Structure formats: C-alpha cells, structure tokens
Amino acid sequence: MSLETIEPYLRVNTLTVVKQLGFGIHGRVWSVRGPNDRIISAIKLFEDESPFERELAVYERLNEENCHQVGQFRIPRLLDSAPEYPLIRISIVQRPFCLDFASAYLDELPAYFPPFDEAWHQEKENQFGSADWPE
C-alpha cells in the first residue's frame, strides 16, 4: 500500500500527509494535518486485512471502554477507519505509549500462545525483573 492509494480518503477528509512516523511488518504510519494546518492525527495504512481487522477491533473495544491509558502508557483514540484501503486514523499521543495492536487477539488466545502457568509467569518475571513484572 502507498499514499497514492489513499488519496481519495485524504481528499474527502481534508487531510494532508506531513511525514512518516514509523513502519513495521504490518504497514506504515504517517502524521496528517487538517485544513487549519495543525497536525491532528496519524494514519496507519496496513499491508493486509487481517492485521487491520485485529487492530481495528482492539481500538474499537478500547474506545467502548473509554480506556486510553494503561499504567503510564497512553493509548491513542480511534478517530476513523476505512476498510477499503485498509487504514485507521488515530489521535497523536506522547511517550510512553502503546500503539500497535495488529498482533492482538480479543476474547481468544492465538493458537501459538503458551499456557499461563507458573513456569510462564516465572520466565516473564526473570525477563522483565521482579520489580517491573507486575506492571
């Protein structure tokens, strides 16, 4: 996917791309500004539909629950989505933040996920440190 493919979306929503903010295995992220020239949000353009659908579902659930921060980590608000591209538009947040939910699963564990047993918890506590693991 490229910016050219979302030109109709940008035009209809009176948005202008400012700069690329990041990229990963699922797609790319750009900041966009509105007609008042302020940077107002970010657009995440996905390479495939499955990661888009998973991420959209997580952002929809977070909005329904009015959850926009977990501990110190800020979570953007879902502002819009366009499955035909596929893209989501989210608010801009300051660090520290949680942004990427394309590999998240709602209401079910992925098939590859290990069981949440005592050995798993001990391994994660060792990885993150006993003081940081609860958070």
PDB file of C-alpha atoms in Angstrom:
ATOM      1  CA  MET A   1       0.000   0.000   0.000  1.00  0.00           C
ATOM      2  CA  SER A   2       1.148   3.507  -0.746  1.00  0.00           C
ATOM      3  CA  LEU A   3      -0.025   7.034  -0.077  1.00  0.00           C
ATOM      4  CA  GLU A   4      -1.347   7.268  -3.625  1.00  0.00           C
ATOM      5  CA  THR A   5      -3.912   4.564  -2.856  1.00  0.00           C
ATOM      6  CA  ILE A   6      -5.450   6.626  -0.046  1.00  0.00           C
ATOM      7  CA  GLU A   7      -5.570   9.923  -1.948  1.00  0.00           C
ATOM      8  CA  PRO A   8      -9.407   9.810  -2.168  1.00  0.00           C
ATOM      9  CA  TYR A   9      -9.641   9.310   1.618  1.00  0.00           C
ATOM     10  CA  LEU A  10      -7.286  12.228   2.270  1.00  0.00           C
ATOM     11  CA  ARG A  11      -9.197  14.493  -0.096  1.00  0.00           C
ATOM     12  CA  VAL A  12     -12.661  13.686   1.325  1.00  0.00           C
ATOM     13  CA  ASN A  13     -11.422  14.194   4.896  1.00  0.00           C
ATOM     14  CA  THR A  14      -9.433  17.352   4.043  1.00  0.00           C
ATOM     15  CA  LEU A  15      -6.185  15.839   5.304  1.00  0.00           C
ATOM     16  CA  THR A  16      -2.603  16.411   4.197  1.00  0.00           C
ATOM     17  CA  VAL A  17       0.220  13.995   4.957  1.00  0.00           C
ATOM     18  CA  VAL A  18       3.006  15.656   6.964  1.00  0.00           C
ATOM     19  CA  LYS A  19       5.614  12.952   7.473  1.00  0.00           C
ATOM     20  CA  GLN A  20       6.115   9.261   8.017  1.00  0.00           C
ATOM     21  CA  LEU A  21       6.195   8.420  11.717  1.00  0.00           C
ATOM     22  CA  GLY A  22       7.039   4.753  11.510  1.00  0.00           C
ATOM     23  CA  PHE A  23       6.717   1.411   9.787  1.00  0.00           C
ATOM     24  CA  GLY A  24       6.661  -2.246  10.649  1.00  0.00           C
ATOM     25  CA  ILE A  25       5.714  -5.655   9.364  1.00  0.00           C
ATOM     26  CA  HIS A  26       2.024  -4.731   9.105  1.00  0.00           C
ATOM     27  CA  GLY A  27       2.271  -1.330   7.426  1.00  0.00           C
ATOM     28  CA  ARG A  28       3.237   2.320   7.754  1.00  0.00           C
ATOM     29  CA  VAL A  29       2.181   5.304   9.865  1.00  0.00           C
ATOM     30  CA  TRP A  30       2.031   8.990   8.857  1.00  0.00           C
ATOM     31  CA  SER A  31       1.052  12.139  10.683  1.00  0.00           C
ATOM     32  CA  VAL A  32      -1.623  14.194   8.944  1.00  0.00           C
ATOM     33  CA  ARG A  33      -2.884  17.725   9.338  1.00  0.00           C
ATOM     34  CA  GLY A  34      -6.288  19.184   8.743  1.00  0.00           C
ATOM     35  CA  PRO A  35      -7.412  22.346   6.971  1.00  0.00           C
ATOM     36  CA  ASN A  36      -6.126  24.526   9.836  1.00  0.00           C
ATOM     37  CA  ASP A  37      -2.538  23.255   9.210  1.00  0.00           C
ATOM     38  CA  ARG A  38      -2.310  21.630  12.651  1.00  0.00           C
ATOM     39  CA  ILE A  39      -1.062  18.060  12.978  1.00  0.00           C
ATOM     40  CA  ILE A  40      -4.235  16.426  14.173  1.00  0.00           C
ATOM     41  CA  SER A  41      -3.834  12.684  13.895  1.00  0.00           C
ATOM     42  CA  ALA A  42      -1.965   9.727  12.481  1.00  0.00           C
ATOM     43  CA  ILE A  43      -2.955   7.345   9.714  1.00  0.00           C
ATOM     44  CA  LYS A  44      -1.923   3.697   9.874  1.00  0.00           C
ATOM     45  CA  LEU A  45      -2.051   2.036   6.468  1.00  0.00           C
ATOM     46  CA  PHE A  46      -1.953  -1.758   6.618  1.00  0.00           C
ATOM     47  CA  GLU A  47      -0.473  -4.193   4.102  1.00  0.00           C
ATOM     48  CA  ASP A  48      -3.067  -6.912   4.805  1.00  0.00           C
ATOM     49  CA  GLU A  49      -6.663  -7.104   6.002  1.00  0.00           C
ATOM     50  CA  SER A  50      -6.165  -9.491   8.960  1.00  0.00           C
ATOM     51  CA  PRO A  51      -3.815  -7.222  10.961  1.00  0.00           C
ATOM     52  CA  PHE A  52      -6.065  -4.265  10.104  1.00  0.00           C
ATOM     53  CA  GLU A  53      -9.169  -6.089  11.358  1.00  0.00           C
ATOM     54  CA  ARG A  54      -7.443  -7.176  14.585  1.00  0.00           C
ATOM     55  CA  GLU A  55      -6.095  -3.705  15.308  1.00  0.00           C
ATOM     56  CA  LEU A  56      -9.402  -2.026  14.475  1.00  0.00           C
ATOM     57  CA  ALA A  57     -11.250  -4.423  16.815  1.00  0.00           C
ATOM     58  CA  VAL A  58      -8.854  -3.591  19.677  1.00  0.00           C
ATOM     59  CA  TYR A  59      -9.173   0.172  19.150  1.00  0.00           C
ATOM     60  CA  GLU A  60     -12.980  -0.134  18.971  1.00  0.00           C
ATOM     61  CA  ARG A  61     -13.017  -2.076  22.249  1.00  0.00           C
ATOM     62  CA  LEU A  62     -10.693   0.435  23.918  1.00  0.00           C
ATOM     63  CA  ASN A  63     -12.954   3.302  22.799  1.00  0.00           C
ATOM     64  CA  GLU A  64     -16.080   1.465  24.031  1.00  0.00           C
ATOM     65  CA  GLU A  65     -14.428   1.015  27.426  1.00  0.00           C
ATOM     66  CA  ASN A  66     -13.118   4.609  27.384  1.00  0.00           C
ATOM     67  CA  CYS A  67      -9.653   3.163  28.012  1.00  0.00           C
ATOM     68  CA  HIS A  68      -6.922   5.482  26.788  1.00  0.00           C
ATOM     69  CA  GLN A  69      -4.147   4.735  29.250  1.00  0.00           C
ATOM     70  CA  VAL A  70      -2.769   1.606  30.907  1.00  0.00           C
ATOM     71  CA  GLY A  71      -0.436   2.435  33.756  1.00  0.00           C
ATOM     72  CA  GLN A  72       1.913   5.070  32.350  1.00  0.00           C
ATOM     73  CA  PHE A  73       1.248   4.053  28.739  1.00  0.00           C
ATOM     74  CA  ARG A  74      -1.041   6.267  26.672  1.00  0.00           C
ATOM     75  CA  ILE A  75      -3.258   4.731  24.022  1.00  0.00           C
ATOM     76  CA  PRO A  76      -4.481   6.765  21.038  1.00  0.00           C
ATOM     77  CA  ARG A  77      -8.186   7.226  20.389  1.00  0.00           C
ATOM     78  CA  LEU A  78      -9.649   5.702  17.272  1.00  0.00           C
ATOM     79  CA  LEU A  79     -10.907   8.582  15.126  1.00  0.00           C
ATOM     80  CA  ASP A  80     -11.868   6.823  11.903  1.00  0.00           C
ATOM     81  CA  SER A  81     -11.352   3.710   9.821  1.00  0.00           C
ATOM     82  CA  ALA A  82     -11.588   2.869   6.148  1.00  0.00           C
ATOM     83  CA  PRO A  83     -11.623  -0.888   5.438  1.00  0.00           C
ATOM     84  CA  GLU A  84     -11.470  -0.315   1.686  1.00  0.00           C
ATOM     85  CA  TYR A  85      -7.854   0.909   1.938  1.00  0.00           C
ATOM     86  CA  PRO A  86      -7.341  -0.586   4.792  1.00  0.00           C
ATOM     87  CA  LEU A  87      -6.453   2.197   7.243  1.00  0.00           C
ATOM     88  CA  ILE A  88      -7.227   3.570  10.661  1.00  0.00           C
ATOM     89  CA  ARG A  89      -6.880   7.138  11.866  1.00  0.00           C
ATOM     90  CA  ILE A  90      -5.879   7.636  15.485  1.00  0.00           C
ATOM     91  CA  SER A  91      -5.047  10.540  17.772  1.00  0.00           C
ATOM     92  CA  ILE A  92      -1.477  11.572  18.469  1.00  0.00           C
ATOM     93  CA  VAL A  93      -0.189  10.687  21.965  1.00  0.00           C
ATOM     94  CA  GLN A  94       3.013  11.452  23.830  1.00  0.00           C
ATOM     95  CA  ARG A  95       5.509   8.850  25.051  1.00  0.00           C
ATOM     96  CA  PRO A  96       5.304   6.409  26.680  1.00  0.00           C
ATOM     97  CA  PHE A  97       2.578   4.837  24.542  1.00  0.00           C
ATOM     98  CA  CYS A  98       1.024   1.624  23.257  1.00  0.00           C
ATOM     99  CA  LEU A  99       0.235   1.909  19.563  1.00  0.00           C
ATOM    100  CA  ASP A 100       0.471  -1.450  17.846  1.00  0.00           C
ATOM    101  CA  PHE A 101      -2.364  -3.932  18.270  1.00  0.00           C
ATOM    102  CA  ALA A 102      -2.209  -5.673  14.876  1.00  0.00           C
ATOM    103  CA  SER A 103      -0.999  -8.895  16.504  1.00  0.00           C
ATOM    104  CA  ALA A 104      -3.505  -8.750  19.361  1.00  0.00           C
ATOM    105  CA  TYR A 105      -6.396 -11.182  19.741  1.00  0.00           C
ATOM    106  CA  LEU A 106      -9.637 -10.251  21.504  1.00  0.00           C
ATOM    107  CA  ASP A 107     -11.569 -12.787  23.557  1.00  0.00           C
ATOM    108  CA  GLU A 108      -9.374 -15.693  22.469  1.00  0.00           C
ATOM    109  CA  LEU A 109      -5.761 -16.759  22.685  1.00  0.00           C
ATOM    110  CA  PRO A 110      -3.838 -17.263  19.465  1.00  0.00           C
ATOM    111  CA  ALA A 111      -3.089 -20.910  18.724  1.00  0.00           C
ATOM    112  CA  TYR A 112       0.652 -20.449  19.326  1.00  0.00           C
ATOM    113  CA  PHE A 113       0.278 -18.866  22.786  1.00  0.00           C
ATOM    114  CA  PRO A 114       1.773 -20.806  25.709  1.00  0.00           C
ATOM    115  CA  PRO A 115      -0.420 -21.550  28.718  1.00  0.00           C
ATOM    116  CA  PHE A 116      -0.454 -19.066  31.590  1.00  0.00           C
ATOM    117  CA  ASP A 117       1.066 -21.445  34.099  1.00  0.00           C
ATOM    118  CA  GLU A 118       3.519 -20.851  36.930  1.00  0.00           C
ATOM    119  CA  ALA A 119       6.531 -21.631  34.708  1.00  0.00           C
ATOM    120  CA  TRP A 120       5.420 -18.989  32.178  1.00  0.00           C
ATOM    121  CA  HIS A 121       4.979 -16.359  34.911  1.00  0.00           C
ATOM    122  CA  GLN A 122       8.407 -17.199  36.342  1.00  0.00           C
ATOM    123  CA  GLU A 123      10.027 -16.897  32.901  1.00  0.00           C
ATOM    124  CA  LYS A 124       8.438 -13.471  32.326  1.00  0.00           C
ATOM    125  CA  GLU A 125       9.400 -12.269  35.802  1.00  0.00           C
ATOM    126  CA  ASN A 126      13.006 -13.261  35.049  1.00  0.00           C
ATOM    127  CA  GLN A 127      12.882 -11.454  31.680  1.00  0.00           C
ATOM    128  CA  PHE A 128      11.391  -8.207  32.982  1.00  0.00           C
ATOM    129  CA  GLY A 129      12.695  -8.233  36.543  1.00  0.00           C
ATOM    130  CA  SER A 130      10.660  -8.977  39.630  1.00  0.00           C
ATOM    131  CA  ALA A 131      10.065  -5.289  40.387  1.00  0.00           C
ATOM    132  CA  ASP A 132       8.742  -4.497  36.876  1.00  0.00           C
ATOM    133  CA  TRP A 133       6.832  -7.696  36.092  1.00  0.00           C
ATOM    134  CA  PRO A 134       3.581  -6.806  37.931  1.00  0.00           C
ATOM    135  CA  GLU A 135       3.212  -3.581  35.932  1.00  0.00           C
TER     136      GLU A 135
END
